[in-house]
């Protein structure tokens, strides 16, 4: 009986791990998307502001720590990815 209980505990722990990984992936994509929106907003703002005395925008957005360009995801692609992740989680939970 102890062996069966430990197997169930291991299965439950694995299920939690898979769910947390899926949440992490989803949050990571959301962060990338929001950074993309932020960068686009700053770009528009920089273009619309007049230049200050040193040839820089008078009220620039703060510089980003990394110079990475984030690609904005198509909302339909994001829906499909979510569906795929949910299906994968269900398959892993069922097995």
PDB file of C-alpha atoms in Angstrom:
ATOM      1  CA  UNK A   1       0.000   0.000   0.000  1.00  0.00           C
ATOM      2  CA  UNK A   2       2.879   2.396   0.735  1.00  0.00           C
ATOM      3  CA  UNK A   3       4.299   1.786  -2.741  1.00  0.00           C
ATOM      4  CA  UNK A   4       0.985   2.670  -4.388  1.00  0.00           C
ATOM      5  CA  UNK A   5       0.653   5.796  -2.252  1.00  0.00           C
ATOM      6  CA  UNK A   6       4.149   6.974  -3.142  1.00  0.00           C
ATOM      7  CA  UNK A   7       3.390   6.387  -6.836  1.00  0.00           C
ATOM      8  CA  UNK A   8       0.260   8.527  -6.513  1.00  0.00           C
ATOM      9  CA  UNK A   9       2.256  11.235  -4.740  1.00  0.00           C
ATOM     10  CA  UNK A  10       4.860  11.157  -7.506  1.00  0.00           C
ATOM     11  CA  UNK A  11       2.145  11.398 -10.152  1.00  0.00           C
ATOM     12  CA  UNK A  12       0.520  14.316  -8.342  1.00  0.00           C
ATOM     13  CA  UNK A  13       3.873  16.085  -7.986  1.00  0.00           C
ATOM     14  CA  UNK A  14       4.598  15.580 -11.683  1.00  0.00           C
ATOM     15  CA  UNK A  15       1.173  16.959 -12.596  1.00  0.00           C
ATOM     16  CA  UNK A  16       1.849  20.058 -10.473  1.00  0.00           C
ATOM     17  CA  UNK A  17       5.249  20.448 -12.143  1.00  0.00           C
ATOM     18  CA  UNK A  18       3.687  20.292 -15.619  1.00  0.00           C
ATOM     19  CA  UNK A  19       1.012  22.822 -14.662  1.00  0.00           C
ATOM     20  CA  UNK A  20       3.600  25.216 -13.220  1.00  0.00           C
ATOM     21  CA  UNK A  21       5.754  24.887 -16.329  1.00  0.00           C
ATOM     22  CA  UNK A  22       2.738  25.711 -18.503  1.00  0.00           C
ATOM     23  CA  UNK A  23       1.974  28.758 -16.347  1.00  0.00           C
ATOM     24  CA  UNK A  24       5.605  29.855 -16.584  1.00  0.00           C
ATOM     25  CA  UNK A  25       5.557  29.527 -20.372  1.00  0.00           C
ATOM     26  CA  UNK A  26       2.327  31.495 -20.583  1.00  0.00           C
ATOM     27  CA  UNK A  27       3.624  34.261 -18.323  1.00  0.00           C
ATOM     28  CA  UNK A  28       6.895  34.411 -20.261  1.00  0.00           C
ATOM     29  CA  UNK A  29       5.001  34.920 -23.516  1.00  0.00           C
ATOM     30  CA  UNK A  30       2.815  37.560 -21.875  1.00  0.00           C
ATOM     31  CA  UNK A  31       5.922  39.386 -20.635  1.00  0.00           C
ATOM     32  CA  UNK A  32       7.445  39.324 -24.111  1.00  0.00           C
ATOM     33  CA  UNK A  33       4.209  40.635 -25.603  1.00  0.00           C
ATOM     34  CA  UNK A  34       3.954  43.450 -23.053  1.00  0.00           C
ATOM     35  CA  UNK A  35       7.597  44.407 -23.646  1.00  0.00           C
ATOM     36  CA  UNK A  36       6.808  44.589 -27.342  1.00  0.00           C
ATOM     37  CA  UNK A  37       3.877  46.909 -26.657  1.00  0.00           C
ATOM     38  CA  UNK A  38       6.040  49.030 -24.358  1.00  0.00           C
ATOM     39  CA  UNK A  39       8.783  49.319 -26.978  1.00  0.00           C
ATOM     40  CA  UNK A  40       6.260  50.256 -29.659  1.00  0.00           C
ATOM     41  CA  UNK A  41       4.739  52.894 -27.395  1.00  0.00           C
ATOM     42  CA  UNK A  42       8.172  54.343 -26.610  1.00  0.00           C
ATOM     43  CA  UNK A  43       9.075  54.357 -30.296  1.00  0.00           C
ATOM     44  CA  UNK A  44       5.918  56.281 -31.193  1.00  0.00           C
ATOM     45  CA  UNK A  45       6.486  58.635 -28.290  1.00  0.00           C
ATOM     46  CA  UNK A  46      10.102  59.303 -29.295  1.00  0.00           C
ATOM     47  CA  UNK A  47       9.045  60.004 -32.856  1.00  0.00           C
ATOM     48  CA  UNK A  48       6.309  62.417 -31.793  1.00  0.00           C
ATOM     49  CA  UNK A  49       8.310  64.438 -29.258  1.00  0.00           C
ATOM     50  CA  UNK A  50      10.367  67.418 -30.258  1.00  0.00           C
ATOM     51  CA  UNK A  51      14.099  67.118 -29.809  1.00  0.00           C
ATOM     52  CA  UNK A  52      15.687  68.605 -26.724  1.00  0.00           C
ATOM     53  CA  UNK A  53      18.804  70.769 -26.598  1.00  0.00           C
ATOM     54  CA  UNK A  54      21.184  67.831 -27.055  1.00  0.00           C
ATOM     55  CA  UNK A  55      19.323  66.313 -29.979  1.00  0.00           C
ATOM     56  CA  UNK A  56      17.465  63.827 -27.807  1.00  0.00           C
ATOM     57  CA  UNK A  57      13.748  63.660 -27.074  1.00  0.00           C
ATOM     58  CA  UNK A  58      12.726  66.051 -24.322  1.00  0.00           C
ATOM     59  CA  UNK A  59      10.839  63.320 -22.405  1.00  0.00           C
ATOM     60  CA  UNK A  60      12.247  59.967 -23.531  1.00  0.00           C
ATOM     61  CA  UNK A  61      11.066  56.614 -22.329  1.00  0.00           C
ATOM     62  CA  UNK A  62      13.666  55.051 -20.038  1.00  0.00           C
ATOM     63  CA  UNK A  63      16.174  52.863 -21.884  1.00  0.00           C
ATOM     64  CA  UNK A  64      15.746  49.120 -21.660  1.00  0.00           C
ATOM     65  CA  UNK A  65      18.362  47.077 -19.847  1.00  0.00           C
ATOM     66  CA  UNK A  66      18.744  44.741 -22.810  1.00  0.00           C
ATOM     67  CA  UNK A  67      18.613  45.693 -26.463  1.00  0.00           C
ATOM     68  CA  UNK A  68      16.499  42.697 -27.427  1.00  0.00           C
ATOM     69  CA  UNK A  69      13.827  43.154 -30.046  1.00  0.00           C
ATOM     70  CA  UNK A  70      10.653  41.333 -29.082  1.00  0.00           C
ATOM     71  CA  UNK A  71       8.334  40.126 -31.777  1.00  0.00           C
ATOM     72  CA  UNK A  72       4.668  40.844 -31.131  1.00  0.00           C
ATOM     73  CA  UNK A  73       2.707  37.637 -31.423  1.00  0.00           C
ATOM     74  CA  UNK A  74      -0.387  37.425 -33.561  1.00  0.00           C
ATOM     75  CA  UNK A  75      -3.396  36.990 -31.220  1.00  0.00           C
ATOM     76  CA  UNK A  76      -4.644  34.006 -33.252  1.00  0.00           C
ATOM     77  CA  UNK A  77      -1.257  32.290 -32.897  1.00  0.00           C
ATOM     78  CA  UNK A  78      -1.388  32.872 -29.140  1.00  0.00           C
ATOM     79  CA  UNK A  79      -4.845  31.245 -28.965  1.00  0.00           C
ATOM     80  CA  UNK A  80      -3.605  28.225 -30.897  1.00  0.00           C
ATOM     81  CA  UNK A  81      -0.538  27.933 -28.653  1.00  0.00           C
ATOM     82  CA  UNK A  82      -2.727  28.061 -25.537  1.00  0.00           C
ATOM     83  CA  UNK A  83      -4.984  25.335 -26.928  1.00  0.00           C
ATOM     84  CA  UNK A  84      -1.961  23.170 -27.741  1.00  0.00           C
ATOM     85  CA  UNK A  85      -0.541  23.655 -24.227  1.00  0.00           C
ATOM     86  CA  UNK A  86      -3.904  22.798 -22.647  1.00  0.00           C
ATOM     87  CA  UNK A  87      -4.193  19.647 -24.761  1.00  0.00           C
ATOM     88  CA  UNK A  88      -0.637  18.652 -23.836  1.00  0.00           C
ATOM     89  CA  UNK A  89      -1.395  19.164 -20.136  1.00  0.00           C
ATOM     90  CA  UNK A  90      -4.529  17.033 -20.416  1.00  0.00           C
ATOM     91  CA  UNK A  91      -2.623  14.250 -22.181  1.00  0.00           C
ATOM     92  CA  UNK A  92       0.100  14.303 -19.545  1.00  0.00           C
ATOM     93  CA  UNK A  93      -2.440  14.366 -16.726  1.00  0.00           C
ATOM     94  CA  UNK A  94      -4.314  11.410 -18.215  1.00  0.00           C
ATOM     95  CA  UNK A  95      -1.184   9.294 -18.607  1.00  0.00           C
TER      96      UNK A  95
END
